[in-house]
Tab-separated table of C-alpha atoms in Angstrom:
chain	number	residue	atom	x	y	z
A	262	ARG	CA	143.790	83.504	127.319
A	263	LEU	CA	143.340	79.732	127.302
A	264	HIS	CA	141.036	77.495	125.276
A	265	ILE	CA	140.538	73.926	126.542
A	266	LYS	CA	139.089	72.150	123.540
A	267	GLY	CA	137.034	69.018	123.100
A	268	GLY	CA	137.126	67.609	126.614
A	269	LYS	CA	134.479	65.962	128.736
A	270	ILE	CA	133.524	68.733	131.188
A	271	VAL	CA	132.495	67.297	134.544
A	272	ASN	CA	130.539	69.306	137.114
A	273	ASP	CA	128.429	68.193	140.051
A	274	ASP	CA	125.197	68.633	138.088
A	275	MET	CA	126.095	67.480	134.571
A	276	ILE	CA	128.674	66.086	132.153
A	277	LEU	CA	129.118	68.011	128.913
A	278	ASP	CA	131.250	67.422	125.833
A	279	GLY	CA	132.556	70.850	124.944
A	280	ASP	CA	135.122	73.596	125.397
A	281	VAL	CA	136.219	75.916	128.173
A	282	TYR	CA	137.484	79.444	127.529
A	283	ILE	CA	139.553	81.115	130.260
A	284	GLU	CA	140.659	84.754	130.329
A	285	ASP	CA	142.676	86.460	133.074
A	286	GLY	CA	142.384	83.328	135.189
A	287	ILE	CA	138.571	83.341	135.071
A	288	ILE	CA	136.337	80.874	133.208
A	289	ARG	CA	134.417	83.059	130.757
A	290	GLN	CA	132.644	80.508	128.534
A	291	VAL	CA	131.682	76.831	128.759
A	292	GLY	CA	129.957	74.885	125.985
A	293	LYS	CA	130.131	74.092	122.294
A	294	ASP	CA	130.902	76.372	119.347
A	295	LEU	CA	132.439	79.071	121.519
A	296	THR	CA	133.666	82.363	120.080
A	297	ILE	CA	137.398	82.305	120.780
A	298	PRO	CA	139.529	85.464	120.269
A	299	GLY	CA	142.588	85.242	118.069
A	300	GLY	CA	145.932	84.535	119.693
A	301	THR	CA	144.417	82.295	122.371
A	302	LYS	CA	146.465	79.289	123.481
A	303	THR	CA	144.603	76.042	122.799
A	304	ILE	CA	144.931	72.818	124.782
A	305	GLU	CA	143.512	69.740	123.048
A	306	ALA	CA	141.519	67.781	125.657
A	307	LYS	CA	139.763	65.187	123.504
A	308	GLY	CA	139.344	61.967	125.460
A	309	LYS	CA	140.162	63.683	128.757
A	310	LEU	CA	138.090	64.798	131.732
A	311	VAL	CA	138.011	68.527	132.474
A	312	ILE	CA	137.151	68.951	136.149
A	313	PRO	CA	137.062	71.912	138.567
A	314	GLY	CA	140.079	72.739	140.677
A	315	GLY	CA	139.995	71.055	144.064
A	316	ILE	CA	139.550	72.820	147.395
A	317	ASP	CA	141.410	71.241	150.300
A	318	VAL	CA	139.793	72.447	153.522
A	319	SER	CA	142.278	70.914	155.930
A	320	THR	CA	146.008	71.614	155.802
A	321	HIS	CA	148.658	72.398	158.424
A	322	PHE	CA	151.495	74.294	156.729
A	323	GLN	CA	154.552	75.410	158.756
A	324	LEU	CA	152.678	74.501	161.938
A	325	PRO	CA	154.743	75.424	165.033
A	326	LEU	CA	154.583	73.047	167.999
A	327	PRO	CA	155.420	73.747	171.662
A	328	SER	CA	158.394	71.386	171.346
A	329	GLY	CA	159.990	73.768	168.834
A	330	ILE	CA	159.311	71.473	165.888
A	331	ARG	CA	157.605	72.981	162.838
A	332	SER	CA	155.840	70.963	160.149
A	333	ALA	CA	158.137	70.518	157.172
A	334	ASP	CA	156.030	72.104	154.411
A	335	ASP	CA	155.574	75.862	154.482
A	336	PHE	CA	152.947	77.780	152.524
A	337	TYR	CA	155.149	77.806	149.416
A	338	THR	CA	156.111	74.142	149.183
A	339	GLY	CA	152.689	73.018	150.393
A	340	THR	CA	150.629	75.064	147.956
A	341	ARG	CA	153.051	74.335	145.119
A	342	ALA	CA	152.367	70.632	145.666
A	343	ALA	CA	148.645	71.388	145.861
A	344	VAL	CA	148.642	73.047	142.449
A	345	ALA	CA	150.678	70.190	140.977
A	346	GLY	CA	147.993	67.805	142.215
A	347	GLY	CA	145.040	69.743	140.789
A	348	THR	CA	144.054	71.671	143.909
A	349	THR	CA	143.565	75.410	143.445
A	350	MET	CA	142.579	76.443	146.973
A	351	VAL	CA	143.566	75.350	150.472
A	352	VAL	CA	142.141	76.192	153.888
A	353	ASP	CA	144.851	76.067	156.524
A	354	CYS	CA	144.217	75.667	160.232
A	355	VAL	CA	145.453	78.464	162.503
A	356	LEU	CA	146.642	76.611	165.589
A	357	ASP	CA	148.621	78.486	168.237
A	358	THR	CA	148.172	78.207	172.006
A	359	THR	CA	150.737	80.938	172.760
A	360	CYS	CA	148.725	83.977	171.632
A	361	SER	CA	145.201	85.290	171.175
A	362	PRO	CA	142.990	84.207	168.250
A	363	LEU	CA	143.434	87.555	166.488
A	364	GLU	CA	147.206	87.505	166.909
A	365	ALA	CA	147.382	83.930	165.657
A	366	PHE	CA	145.263	84.780	162.620
A	367	GLU	CA	147.473	87.727	161.670
A	368	LYS	CA	150.584	85.594	162.107
A	369	TRP	CA	149.270	82.886	159.754
A	370	LYS	CA	148.047	85.446	157.244
A	371	SER	CA	151.468	87.097	157.082
A	372	TRP	CA	153.111	83.721	156.477
A	373	ALA	CA	150.641	82.783	153.752
A	374	ASP	CA	150.567	86.117	151.905
A	375	GLU	CA	154.306	85.939	151.301
A	376	LYS	CA	154.391	82.418	149.912
A	377	VAL	CA	151.147	80.939	148.572
A	378	CYS	CA	150.907	79.657	144.998
A	379	CYS	CA	147.098	79.401	144.984
A	380	ASP	CA	144.007	80.772	146.702
A	381	TYR	CA	143.815	80.161	150.428
A	382	GLY	CA	141.565	80.598	153.427
A	383	LEU	CA	142.079	80.189	157.160
A	384	GLN	CA	140.029	78.455	159.817
A	385	LEU	CA	140.899	78.996	163.450
A	386	ALA	CA	141.401	76.341	166.111
A	387	VAL	CA	139.906	77.418	169.442
A	388	THR	CA	141.836	75.773	172.279
A	389	SER	CA	140.388	77.725	175.224
A	390	PHE	CA	137.341	79.868	175.800
A	391	ASP	CA	136.652	83.009	177.827
A	392	PRO	CA	134.807	86.328	177.260
A	393	LYS	CA	137.764	87.795	175.352
A	394	THR	CA	137.835	84.764	173.069
A	395	LYS	CA	134.195	85.376	172.192
A	396	GLU	CA	134.930	89.009	171.293
A	397	GLU	CA	137.880	88.085	169.095
A	398	LEU	CA	135.948	85.351	167.280
A	399	GLU	CA	133.296	87.935	166.437
A	400	THR	CA	135.981	90.257	165.060
A	401	LEU	CA	137.473	87.432	162.991
A	402	VAL	CA	134.117	86.701	161.370
A	403	LYS	CA	132.887	90.262	160.864
A	404	GLU	CA	136.166	91.956	159.928
A	405	LYS	CA	138.608	89.256	158.784
A	406	GLY	CA	136.374	86.934	156.776
A	407	VAL	CA	136.849	83.804	158.887
A	408	ASN	CA	133.833	81.493	158.634
A	409	ALA	CA	134.927	78.286	160.368
A	410	PHE	CA	136.286	77.422	163.794
A	411	ARG	CA	137.895	74.151	164.803
A	412	ALA	CA	137.668	72.326	168.112
A	413	TYR	CA	139.757	69.439	169.434
A	414	LEU	CA	138.252	66.977	171.894
A	415	SER	CA	141.669	65.390	172.459
A	416	MET	CA	145.388	66.248	172.127
A	417	ASP	CA	146.462	67.555	175.537
A	418	SER	CA	146.685	71.373	175.506
A	419	LEU	CA	144.468	71.623	172.413
A	420	MET	CA	141.517	69.846	174.015
A	421	LEU	CA	138.353	71.790	174.796
A	422	SER	CA	136.128	70.677	177.648
A	423	ASP	CA	132.557	69.797	176.754
A	424	VAL	CA	131.405	73.044	178.387
A	425	ASP	CA	133.786	75.172	176.314
A	426	PHE	CA	132.895	73.205	173.191
A	427	VAL	CA	129.234	74.095	173.736
A	428	HIS	CA	130.220	77.747	174.184
A	429	LEU	CA	132.057	77.607	170.855
A	430	LEU	CA	129.038	76.014	169.176
A	431	GLU	CA	126.800	78.778	170.522
A	432	VAL	CA	129.119	81.534	169.317
A	433	SER	CA	129.503	79.893	165.902
A	434	LYS	CA	125.731	79.687	165.568
A	435	HIS	CA	125.342	83.362	166.502
A	436	LEU	CA	128.001	84.429	163.996
A	437	GLY	CA	126.908	82.120	161.188
A	438	ALA	CA	130.217	80.238	161.231
A	439	LEU	CA	130.728	76.496	160.865
A	440	THR	CA	132.232	74.478	163.703
A	441	THR	CA	134.519	71.617	162.733
A	442	VAL	CA	135.635	69.075	165.297
A	443	HIS	CA	138.483	66.639	165.763
A	444	ALA	CA	136.510	63.977	167.612
A	445	GLU	CA	138.406	61.608	169.903
A	446	ASN	CA	138.029	60.948	173.611
A	447	GLY	CA	141.083	62.723	174.984
A	448	LEU	CA	140.797	61.273	178.498
A	449	VAL	CA	140.722	57.696	177.218
A	450	ILE	CA	143.697	58.348	174.960
A	451	ALA	CA	145.758	59.946	177.741
A	452	GLU	CA	145.246	56.937	180.009
A	453	ASN	CA	145.977	54.495	177.198
A	454	GLN	CA	149.203	56.311	176.363
A	455	LYS	CA	150.407	55.948	179.943
A	456	ARG	CA	149.536	52.264	179.882
A	457	ILE	CA	151.293	51.385	176.647
A	458	GLN	CA	154.381	53.405	177.559
A	459	ALA	CA	154.590	51.462	180.811
A	460	LEU	CA	154.566	48.308	178.689
A	461	GLY	CA	157.481	49.656	176.645
A	462	ILE	CA	155.499	50.200	173.449
A	463	THR	CA	156.990	53.311	171.864
A	464	GLY	CA	156.789	52.591	168.124
A	465	PRO	CA	154.246	53.747	165.540
A	466	GLU	CA	152.033	50.748	166.317
A	467	GLY	CA	151.276	52.425	169.638
A	468	VAL	CA	148.789	54.787	168.008
A	469	LEU	CA	146.413	51.887	167.388
A	470	TYR	CA	146.571	50.798	171.020
A	471	SER	CA	146.287	54.280	172.516
A	472	GLN	CA	143.692	55.694	170.101
A	473	PRO	CA	141.091	52.950	169.592
A	474	GLU	CA	138.281	53.358	167.095
A	475	GLU	CA	135.670	53.418	169.852
A	476	ALA	CA	137.331	56.555	171.278
A	477	GLU	CA	136.718	58.224	167.910
A	478	ALA	CA	133.158	56.898	167.646
A	479	GLU	CA	132.255	57.974	171.203
A	480	ALA	CA	133.571	61.507	170.751
A	481	THR	CA	131.868	61.771	167.361
A	482	LEU	CA	128.523	60.893	168.938
A	483	ARG	CA	129.101	63.276	171.842
A	484	ALA	CA	130.026	66.166	169.538
A	485	ILE	CA	126.967	65.608	167.345
A	486	VAL	CA	124.635	65.450	170.345
A	487	LEU	CA	126.031	68.699	171.759
A	488	ALA	CA	125.784	70.476	168.391
A	489	ASN	CA	122.224	69.223	167.970
A	490	GLN	CA	121.251	70.632	171.359
A	491	VAL	CA	122.550	74.023	170.230
A	492	SER	CA	120.820	73.575	166.836
A	493	THR	CA	123.907	74.362	164.797
A	494	PRO	CA	125.623	72.434	161.975
A	495	LEU	CA	128.766	70.414	162.663
A	496	LEU	CA	131.516	69.012	160.460
A	497	VAL	CA	133.368	65.996	161.872
A	498	SER	CA	136.880	66.197	160.469
A	499	PRO	CA	138.557	63.797	160.026
A	500	VAL	CA	136.549	60.575	159.847
A	501	MET	CA	138.947	57.637	160.027
A	502	SER	CA	136.894	54.625	161.135
A	503	LYS	CA	133.711	52.748	160.323
A	504	GLY	CA	132.464	53.380	163.843
A	505	ALA	CA	132.657	57.160	163.516
A	506	ALA	CA	131.188	57.056	160.010
A	507	ASP	CA	128.274	54.893	161.144
A	508	VAL	CA	127.523	57.334	163.977
A	509	ILE	CA	127.352	60.198	161.475
A	510	VAL	CA	125.051	58.252	159.155
A	511	LYS	CA	122.704	57.296	162.003
A	512	LYS	CA	122.501	60.797	163.457
A	513	ARG	CA	121.862	62.290	160.014
A	514	ASN	CA	119.003	59.822	159.607
A	515	ASP	CA	117.733	61.035	162.983
A	516	GLY	CA	117.627	64.588	161.622
A	517	CYS	CA	120.898	66.043	162.923
A	518	VAL	CA	122.714	68.511	160.669
A	519	VAL	CA	126.152	66.912	160.625
A	520	PHE	CA	128.701	66.309	157.892
A	521	GLY	CA	131.660	63.944	157.701
A	522	GLU	CA	135.091	64.363	156.142
A	523	PRO	CA	137.313	61.317	155.572
A	524	THR	CA	140.910	62.033	154.625
A	525	ALA	CA	142.875	61.039	151.561
A	526	ALA	CA	144.797	58.624	153.775
A	527	SER	CA	141.707	56.951	155.251
A	528	LEU	CA	140.288	56.526	151.740
A	529	GLY	CA	143.496	55.091	150.339
A	530	THR	CA	145.179	52.833	152.879
A	531	ASP	CA	144.865	51.181	156.300
A	532	GLY	CA	146.596	50.699	159.633
A	533	SER	CA	148.380	47.470	158.763
A	534	HIS	CA	151.394	49.629	157.894
A	535	TYR	CA	151.949	50.445	161.578
A	536	PHE	CA	153.352	46.938	162.005
A	537	ASN	CA	155.804	47.185	159.120
A	538	LYS	CA	159.296	46.171	160.234
A	539	CYS	CA	160.719	49.342	158.678
A	540	TRP	CA	160.282	52.080	161.289
A	541	ALA	CA	160.343	54.853	158.679
A	542	HIS	CA	157.608	53.156	156.669
A	543	ALA	CA	155.423	52.661	159.739
A	544	ALA	CA	156.018	56.196	161.031
A	545	ALA	CA	155.057	57.658	157.655
A	546	HIS	CA	151.517	56.338	158.167
A	547	VAL	CA	150.879	57.836	161.600
A	548	THR	CA	147.728	59.950	161.688
A	549	SER	CA	145.357	61.117	164.392
A	550	PRO	CA	142.910	59.426	164.679
A	551	PRO	CA	144.971	56.516	163.378
A	552	LEU	CA	144.284	54.627	160.191
A	553	SER	CA	141.985	51.699	160.860
A	554	ALA	CA	143.528	48.244	161.162
A	555	ASP	CA	140.464	46.907	159.333
A	556	PRO	CA	141.463	46.706	155.637
A	557	SER	CA	137.838	47.100	154.525
A	558	THR	CA	137.503	50.547	156.119
A	559	ALA	CA	138.800	52.503	153.125
A	560	GLY	CA	136.237	50.872	150.852
A	561	ARG	CA	133.447	51.532	153.318
A	562	LEU	CA	134.351	55.214	153.625
A	563	MET	CA	134.560	55.539	149.846
A	564	ASP	CA	131.120	53.952	149.502
A	565	LEU	CA	129.649	56.401	152.020
A	566	LEU	CA	131.332	59.303	150.246
A	567	GLY	CA	129.951	58.147	146.919
A	568	CYS	CA	126.359	57.828	148.131
A	569	GLY	CA	126.379	61.140	150.013
A	570	ASP	CA	126.383	59.895	153.606
A	571	LEU	CA	129.848	61.437	153.957
A	572	HIS	CA	130.349	64.736	152.234
A	573	THR	CA	133.829	66.142	151.735
A	574	THR	CA	137.403	64.965	151.785
A	575	GLY	CA	140.633	66.755	152.641
A	576	SER	CA	144.292	65.904	152.888
A	577	HIS	CA	144.945	66.941	156.532
A	578	HIS	CA	148.418	67.505	155.154
A	579	CYS	CA	150.918	67.915	157.992
A	580	THR	CA	154.416	66.745	157.118
A	581	TYR	CA	157.459	65.926	159.221
A	582	THR	CA	160.887	64.705	158.256
A	583	MET	CA	162.126	61.355	159.541
A	584	ALA	CA	164.502	63.231	161.839
A	585	GLN	CA	161.565	65.128	163.342
A	586	LYS	CA	159.557	61.947	163.781
A	587	ALA	CA	162.472	60.301	165.529
A	588	VAL	CA	162.156	62.705	168.491
A	589	GLY	CA	158.878	61.043	169.407
A	590	LEU	CA	155.568	60.651	167.636
A	591	ARG	CA	153.576	61.877	170.630
A	592	ARG	CA	155.185	65.299	170.270
A	593	LEU	CA	153.953	65.754	166.719
A	594	HIS	CA	150.611	66.906	165.342
A	595	GLN	CA	149.851	63.574	163.729
A	596	ASP	CA	148.694	63.833	160.155
A	597	SER	CA	150.146	62.476	156.964
A	598	PRO	CA	151.809	64.011	153.873
A	599	ARG	CA	149.058	63.680	151.271
A	600	ARG	CA	148.574	67.134	149.721
A	601	GLN	CA	149.785	66.510	146.158
A	602	ARG	CA	148.311	63.017	145.855
A	603	SER	CA	145.019	63.432	147.684
A	604	ARG	CA	142.990	64.520	144.647
A	605	GLY	CA	143.994	61.416	142.735
A	606	GLU	CA	143.393	59.119	145.685
A	607	ASN	CA	139.902	60.524	146.111
A	608	ALA	CA	139.227	59.887	142.445
A	609	GLY	CA	140.628	56.367	142.675
A	610	GLY	CA	137.187	55.074	143.607
A	611	LEU	CA	135.939	56.126	140.173
A	612	GLY	CA	137.611	53.172	138.534
A	613	GLU	CA	136.192	50.764	141.104
A	614	GLY	CA	132.536	51.479	140.412
A	615	ARG	CA	131.996	53.287	143.713
A	616	ASP	CA	131.557	56.784	142.348
A	617	ASP	CA	130.440	58.275	139.075
A	618	ARG	CA	132.333	61.169	137.563
A	619	GLN	CA	129.885	63.838	138.677
A	620	ASP	CA	129.867	62.604	142.279
A	621	GLY	CA	133.643	62.515	142.141
A	622	CYS	CA	133.642	66.292	141.746
A	623	LEU	CA	131.437	66.830	144.773
A	624	PRO	CA	133.671	65.762	147.684
A	625	PHE	CA	136.708	67.726	146.594
A	626	CYS	CA	135.324	70.659	144.616
A	627	CYS	CA	131.696	71.662	144.779
A	628	CYS	CA	130.876	70.863	148.416
A	629	HIS	CA	134.010	72.713	149.482
A	630	GLN	CA	133.018	75.729	147.406
A	631	HIS	CA	129.747	75.949	149.340
A	632	LYS	CA	131.611	75.458	152.598
A	633	CYS	CA	134.228	78.105	151.829
A	634	SER	CA	131.855	80.701	150.383
């Protein structure tokens, strides 16, 4: 039993000065003048904000790669950091090209069940599509509780063709699942990577040259158009640039049902770090799509998040040690280590007049609850 006393309770719909009573891990009462049983532990919260636990809908714990490298955080260390940062649920991405969707799901579930420190869910990345895939996706939704599938429009062996992406959208619509998309033009990136390697550019700064913002914006537009033709909702995740964000805003104004998810990193920093003389510092900022070199991007994304043109935010937590990064950044699933800090970085806009306290709960708590339900 826990009594949180005298705090400022912040939800998406209201702010209330009052108390919260929790029993057996469940919020039982919220308000003033609560009836509290004897022997209950009391936490004095006067002058503090009491906000819902965060839901991070994009993590990559103990992710195995074809190169044999595995992301550094497993489900224990990753979710432990999540709880320390105020996040009480994560949704990890099942991503395995070596087995069927059902087999991959069961593998991830066995890893998570043994180690998690908080609630979790799983979304499944679909990297190829055939009749058997369709059958297994139906089983995952109807029998395993999966309600979101992820598509990649870039990243070599992960990339779906436009035709297969449309097939996934159609199946998701039929099953009532949400499709999320990593939107970059994979063909453009592959050619750019060859070009910059031929020029001898092998450092972290290469991600800016090989993965330009227009490749993200183009793929974002293409994905939205395809989803709109199927008449099914789409979540673009992540959103790293102004160009991609502006596409989402425009298409929403045109009537498309599309949502955008900037990351903690894109809301908190920029791509200038790729040119830092310290290789380790620069490599620590590598993401995919890359952080924008435009220092005003983070502020723009925060503004759009605050006014509701963008809708959720996640960490895209996918960590590697410096030794792992040294084998070559192209061989890694490029996302940054932000799980513990992402909640605070999202809330950082509160002190800058970009977001009020209620809206600050929406991107990381309430919208995710609707998405995960």
